[in-house]
Amino acid sequence: MMTKIKPAEMNNNTNSSQLNLLLMSSSKAGDTGYLYHAKAWLSAHFQGKEVLFIPYAGVTMSHREYSEKVRLALADTDIQVRGIESYDNAKSAIENAQAIAVGGGNTFVLLNALYEKGLLELLQQRVFAGVPYAGWSAGSNIAGLTIKTTNDMPIVEPPSFSALGFLKMQLNPHYIDTHPPGFHGETRAQRLAEFMVLNPETTIIGLREGTALKVQGNAMSLLGSLDAVVFRNQKSEIIPAAADRSDYL
């Protein structure tokens, strides 16, 4: 039986001072092309390193197709991308990676694959040791304590909802607070309020599309031109665009 990783245990046994994270809400912003809005962020974050891409969140395309899509999107930058599926040994690929990126898709599928392949703890160890990590959508979701605040449908059942725990909080990429006329389903804020009822002390950051969190050691700032929303104890607070919120770490 696979041992479940508990967020509290992970944070107690790791040091966040070497973290180097770029956690993007989305792969697109507005009408721009795939990863177009993030090229400068990714280039500055990876600084010419070869990037190991993990495509396991993809469902409607093969892992090879997904990795190639990312490679082509970043072909005009200094970022070299190689998909983990091209290696004979996935664990060895992570152990030797200069930098790591995890793409979006279905968060449940992504986390389940990392558990099944025995990669979650190894990935966590490498990133806490200072290997640069970037994620978008599902790839950002798994950077928090759990995936309980993802927007995705649970089309598979992972052994646990516990994730990488780089941040001692929850993330909600693609956050939106508009409410279409005539729509009677719960808003995103209402869904997150349900989480807060049962987890009142856990912070959630809602990231709007086109924004990202940059974490360098014990410093965290919001990238992009839009604000973010922080939820805790049934209250919400706005993080202005480009704000430093290291106090949440």
JSON list of N, CA and C in Angstrom, two decimals, residues 189-219:
[
{"chain": "A", "resi": 189, "resn": "ALA", "atom": "N", "xyz": [-16.34, 32.09, -4.96]},
{"chain": "A", "resi": 189, "resn": "ALA", "atom": "CA", "xyz": [-16.20, 32.54, -3.57]},
{"chain": "A", "resi": 189, "resn": "ALA", "atom": "C", "xyz": [-17.06, 31.69, -2.63]},
{"chain": "A", "resi": 190, "resn": "GLN", "atom": "N", "xyz": [-18.25, 31.31, -3.07]},
{"chain": "A", "resi": 190, "resn": "GLN", "atom": "CA", "xyz": [-19.12, 30.48, -2.23]},
{"chain": "A", "resi": 190, "resn": "GLN", "atom": "C", "xyz": [-18.51, 29.09, -2.04]},
{"chain": "A", "resi": 191, "resn": "ARG", "atom": "N", "xyz": [-17.92, 28.53, -3.07]},
{"chain": "A", "resi": 191, "resn": "ARG", "atom": "CA", "xyz": [-17.28, 27.22, -2.95]},
{"chain": "A", "resi": 191, "resn": "ARG", "atom": "C", "xyz": [-16.10, 27.29, -1.99]},
{"chain": "A", "resi": 192, "resn": "LEU", "atom": "N", "xyz": [-15.32, 28.35, -2.08]},
{"chain": "A", "resi": 192, "resn": "LEU", "atom": "CA", "xyz": [-14.18, 28.50, -1.19]},
{"chain": "A", "resi": 192, "resn": "LEU", "atom": "C", "xyz": [-14.65, 28.77, 0.25]},
{"chain": "A", "resi": 193, "resn": "ALA", "atom": "N", "xyz": [-15.80, 29.41, 0.38]},
{"chain": "A", "resi": 193, "resn": "ALA", "atom": "CA", "xyz": [-16.36, 29.62, 1.72]},
{"chain": "A", "resi": 193, "resn": "ALA", "atom": "C", "xyz": [-16.70, 28.30, 2.38]},
{"chain": "A", "resi": 194, "resn": "GLU", "atom": "N", "xyz": [-17.16, 27.33, 1.58]},
{"chain": "A", "resi": 194, "resn": "GLU", "atom": "CA", "xyz": [-17.44, 26.00, 2.12]},
{"chain": "A", "resi": 194, "resn": "GLU", "atom": "C", "xyz": [-16.17, 25.36, 2.66]},
{"chain": "A", "resi": 195, "resn": "PHE", "atom": "N", "xyz": [-15.08, 25.52, 1.93]},
{"chain": "A", "resi": 195, "resn": "PHE", "atom": "CA", "xyz": [-13.79, 24.99, 2.41]},
{"chain": "A", "resi": 195, "resn": "PHE", "atom": "C", "xyz": [-13.40, 25.65, 3.72]},
{"chain": "A", "resi": 196, "resn": "MET", "atom": "N", "xyz": [-13.62, 26.97, 3.81]},
{"chain": "A", "resi": 196, "resn": "MET", "atom": "CA", "xyz": [-13.22, 27.70, 5.01]},
{"chain": "A", "resi": 196, "resn": "MET", "atom": "C", "xyz": [-14.02, 27.29, 6.25]},
{"chain": "A", "resi": 197, "resn": "VAL", "atom": "N", "xyz": [-15.25, 26.88, 6.06]},
{"chain": "A", "resi": 197, "resn": "VAL", "atom": "CA", "xyz": [-16.06, 26.43, 7.21]},
{"chain": "A", "resi": 197, "resn": "VAL", "atom": "C", "xyz": [-15.38, 25.26, 7.90]},
{"chain": "A", "resi": 198, "resn": "LEU", "atom": "N", "xyz": [-14.83, 24.34, 7.11]},
{"chain": "A", "resi": 198, "resn": "LEU", "atom": "CA", "xyz": [-14.20, 23.14, 7.67]},
{"chain": "A", "resi": 198, "resn": "LEU", "atom": "C", "xyz": [-12.70, 23.32, 7.90]},
{"chain": "A", "resi": 199, "resn": "ASN", "atom": "N", "xyz": [-12.12, 24.35, 7.31]},
{"chain": "A", "resi": 199, "resn": "ASN", "atom": "CA", "xyz": [-10.68, 24.59, 7.45]},
{"chain": "A", "resi": 199, "resn": "ASN", "atom": "C", "xyz": [-10.45, 26.08, 7.72]},
{"chain": "A", "resi": 200, "resn": "PRO", "atom": "N", "xyz": [-10.93, 26.58, 8.85]},
{"chain": "A", "resi": 200, "resn": "PRO", "atom": "CA", "xyz": [-10.95, 28.03, 9.07]},
{"chain": "A", "resi": 200, "resn": "PRO", "atom": "C", "xyz": [-9.57, 28.68, 9.16]},
{"chain": "A", "resi": 201, "resn": "GLU", "atom": "N", "xyz": [-8.56, 27.93, 9.53]},
{"chain": "A", "resi": 201, "resn": "GLU", "atom": "CA", "xyz": [-7.23, 28.52, 9.70]},
{"chain": "A", "resi": 201, "resn": "GLU", "atom": "C", "xyz": [-6.36, 28.44, 8.45]},
{"chain": "A", "resi": 202, "resn": "THR", "atom": "N", "xyz": [-6.88, 27.79, 7.40]},
{"chain": "A", "resi": 202, "resn": "THR", "atom": "CA", "xyz": [-6.07, 27.59, 6.20]},
{"chain": "A", "resi": 202, "resn": "THR", "atom": "C", "xyz": [-6.30, 28.73, 5.20]},
{"chain": "A", "resi": 203, "resn": "THR", "atom": "N", "xyz": [-5.24, 29.38, 4.81]},
{"chain": "A", "resi": 203, "resn": "THR", "atom": "CA", "xyz": [-5.31, 30.47, 3.83]},
{"chain": "A", "resi": 203, "resn": "THR", "atom": "C", "xyz": [-5.48, 29.92, 2.42]},
{"chain": "A", "resi": 204, "resn": "ILE", "atom": "N", "xyz": [-6.31, 30.58, 1.63]},
{"chain": "A", "resi": 204, "resn": "ILE", "atom": "CA", "xyz": [-6.49, 30.26, 0.21]},
{"chain": "A", "resi": 204, "resn": "ILE", "atom": "C", "xyz": [-6.17, 31.52, -0.59]},
{"chain": "A", "resi": 205, "resn": "ILE", "atom": "N", "xyz": [-5.40, 31.38, -1.65]},
{"chain": "A", "resi": 205, "resn": "ILE", "atom": "CA", "xyz": [-5.16, 32.51, -2.55]},
{"chain": "A", "resi": 205, "resn": "ILE", "atom": "C", "xyz": [-5.79, 32.20, -3.90]},
{"chain": "A", "resi": 206, "resn": "GLY", "atom": "N", "xyz": [-6.73, 33.06, -4.30]},
{"chain": "A", "resi": 206, "resn": "GLY", "atom": "CA", "xyz": [-7.36, 32.95, -5.61]},
{"chain": "A", "resi": 206, "resn": "GLY", "atom": "C", "xyz": [-6.58, 33.76, -6.63]},
{"chain": "A", "resi": 207, "resn": "LEU", "atom": "N", "xyz": [-6.02, 33.09, -7.62]},
{"chain": "A", "resi": 207, "resn": "LEU", "atom": "CA", "xyz": [-5.18, 33.73, -8.63]},
{"chain": "A", "resi": 207, "resn": "LEU", "atom": "C", "xyz": [-5.97, 33.93, -9.92]},
{"chain": "A", "resi": 208, "resn": "ARG", "atom": "N", "xyz": [-6.10, 35.16, -10.34]},
{"chain": "A", "resi": 208, "resn": "ARG", "atom": "CA", "xyz": [-6.80, 35.44, -11.59]},
{"chain": "A", "resi": 208, "resn": "ARG", "atom": "C", "xyz": [-5.91, 35.06, -12.78]},
{"chain": "A", "resi": 209, "resn": "GLU", "atom": "N", "xyz": [-6.54, 34.76, -13.89]},
{"chain": "A", "resi": 209, "resn": "GLU", "atom": "CA", "xyz": [-5.79, 34.39, -15.09]},
{"chain": "A", "resi": 209, "resn": "GLU", "atom": "C", "xyz": [-4.87, 35.53, -15.50]},
{"chain": "A", "resi": 210, "resn": "GLY", "atom": "N", "xyz": [-3.67, 35.17, -15.91]},
{"chain": "A", "resi": 210, "resn": "GLY", "atom": "CA", "xyz": [-2.70, 36.18, -16.30]},
{"chain": "A", "resi": 210, "resn": "GLY", "atom": "C", "xyz": [-1.83, 36.66, -15.16]},
{"chain": "A", "resi": 211, "resn": "THR", "atom": "N", "xyz": [-1.99, 36.06, -13.96]},
{"chain": "A", "resi": 211, "resn": "THR", "atom": "CA", "xyz": [-1.18, 36.44, -12.82]},
{"chain": "A", "resi": 211, "resn": "THR", "atom": "C", "xyz": [-0.40, 35.23, -12.33]},
{"chain": "A", "resi": 212, "resn": "ALA", "atom": "N", "xyz": [0.54, 35.49, -11.43]},
{"chain": "A", "resi": 212, "resn": "ALA", "atom": "CA", "xyz": [1.35, 34.41, -10.88]},
{"chain": "A", "resi": 212, "resn": "ALA", "atom": "C", "xyz": [1.91, 34.83, -9.53]},
{"chain": "A", "resi": 213, "resn": "LEU", "atom": "N", "xyz": [2.24, 33.84, -8.72]},
{"chain": "A", "resi": 213, "resn": "LEU", "atom": "CA", "xyz": [2.99, 34.07, -7.49]},
{"chain": "A", "resi": 213, "resn": "LEU", "atom": "C", "xyz": [4.45, 33.73, -7.75]},
{"chain": "A", "resi": 214, "resn": "LYS", "atom": "N", "xyz": [5.33, 34.63, -7.37]},
{"chain": "A", "resi": 214, "resn": "LYS", "atom": "CA", "xyz": [6.76, 34.38, -7.44]},
{"chain": "A", "resi": 214, "resn": "LYS", "atom": "C", "xyz": [7.26, 34.21, -6.01]},
{"chain": "A", "resi": 215, "resn": "VAL", "atom": "N", "xyz": [7.83, 33.05, -5.72]},
{"chain": "A", "resi": 215, "resn": "VAL", "atom": "CA", "xyz": [8.35, 32.76, -4.38]},
{"chain": "A", "resi": 215, "resn": "VAL", "atom": "C", "xyz": [9.84, 32.53, -4.48]},
{"chain": "A", "resi": 216, "resn": "GLN", "atom": "N", "xyz": [10.59, 33.32, -3.76]},
{"chain": "A", "resi": 216, "resn": "GLN", "atom": "CA", "xyz": [12.05, 33.18, -3.70]},
{"chain": "A", "resi": 216, "resn": "GLN", "atom": "C", "xyz": [12.45, 33.11, -2.24]},
{"chain": "A", "resi": 217, "resn": "GLY", "atom": "N", "xyz": [12.74, 31.89, -1.77]},
{"chain": "A", "resi": 217, "resn": "GLY", "atom": "CA", "xyz": [13.05, 31.73, -0.35]},
{"chain": "A", "resi": 217, "resn": "GLY", "atom": "C", "xyz": [11.85, 32.11, 0.50]},
{"chain": "A", "resi": 218, "resn": "ASN", "atom": "N", "xyz": [12.04, 33.10, 1.36]},
{"chain": "A", "resi": 218, "resn": "ASN", "atom": "CA", "xyz": [10.97, 33.53, 2.25]},
{"chain": "A", "resi": 218, "resn": "ASN", "atom": "C", "xyz": [10.26, 34.79, 1.76]},
{"chain": "A", "resi": 219, "resn": "ALA", "atom": "N", "xyz": [10.39, 35.08, 0.47]},
{"chain": "A", "resi": 219, "resn": "ALA", "atom": "CA", "xyz": [9.73, 36.25, -0.12]},
{"chain": "A", "resi": 219, "resn": "ALA", "atom": "C", "xyz": [8.73, 35.80, -1.17]}
]
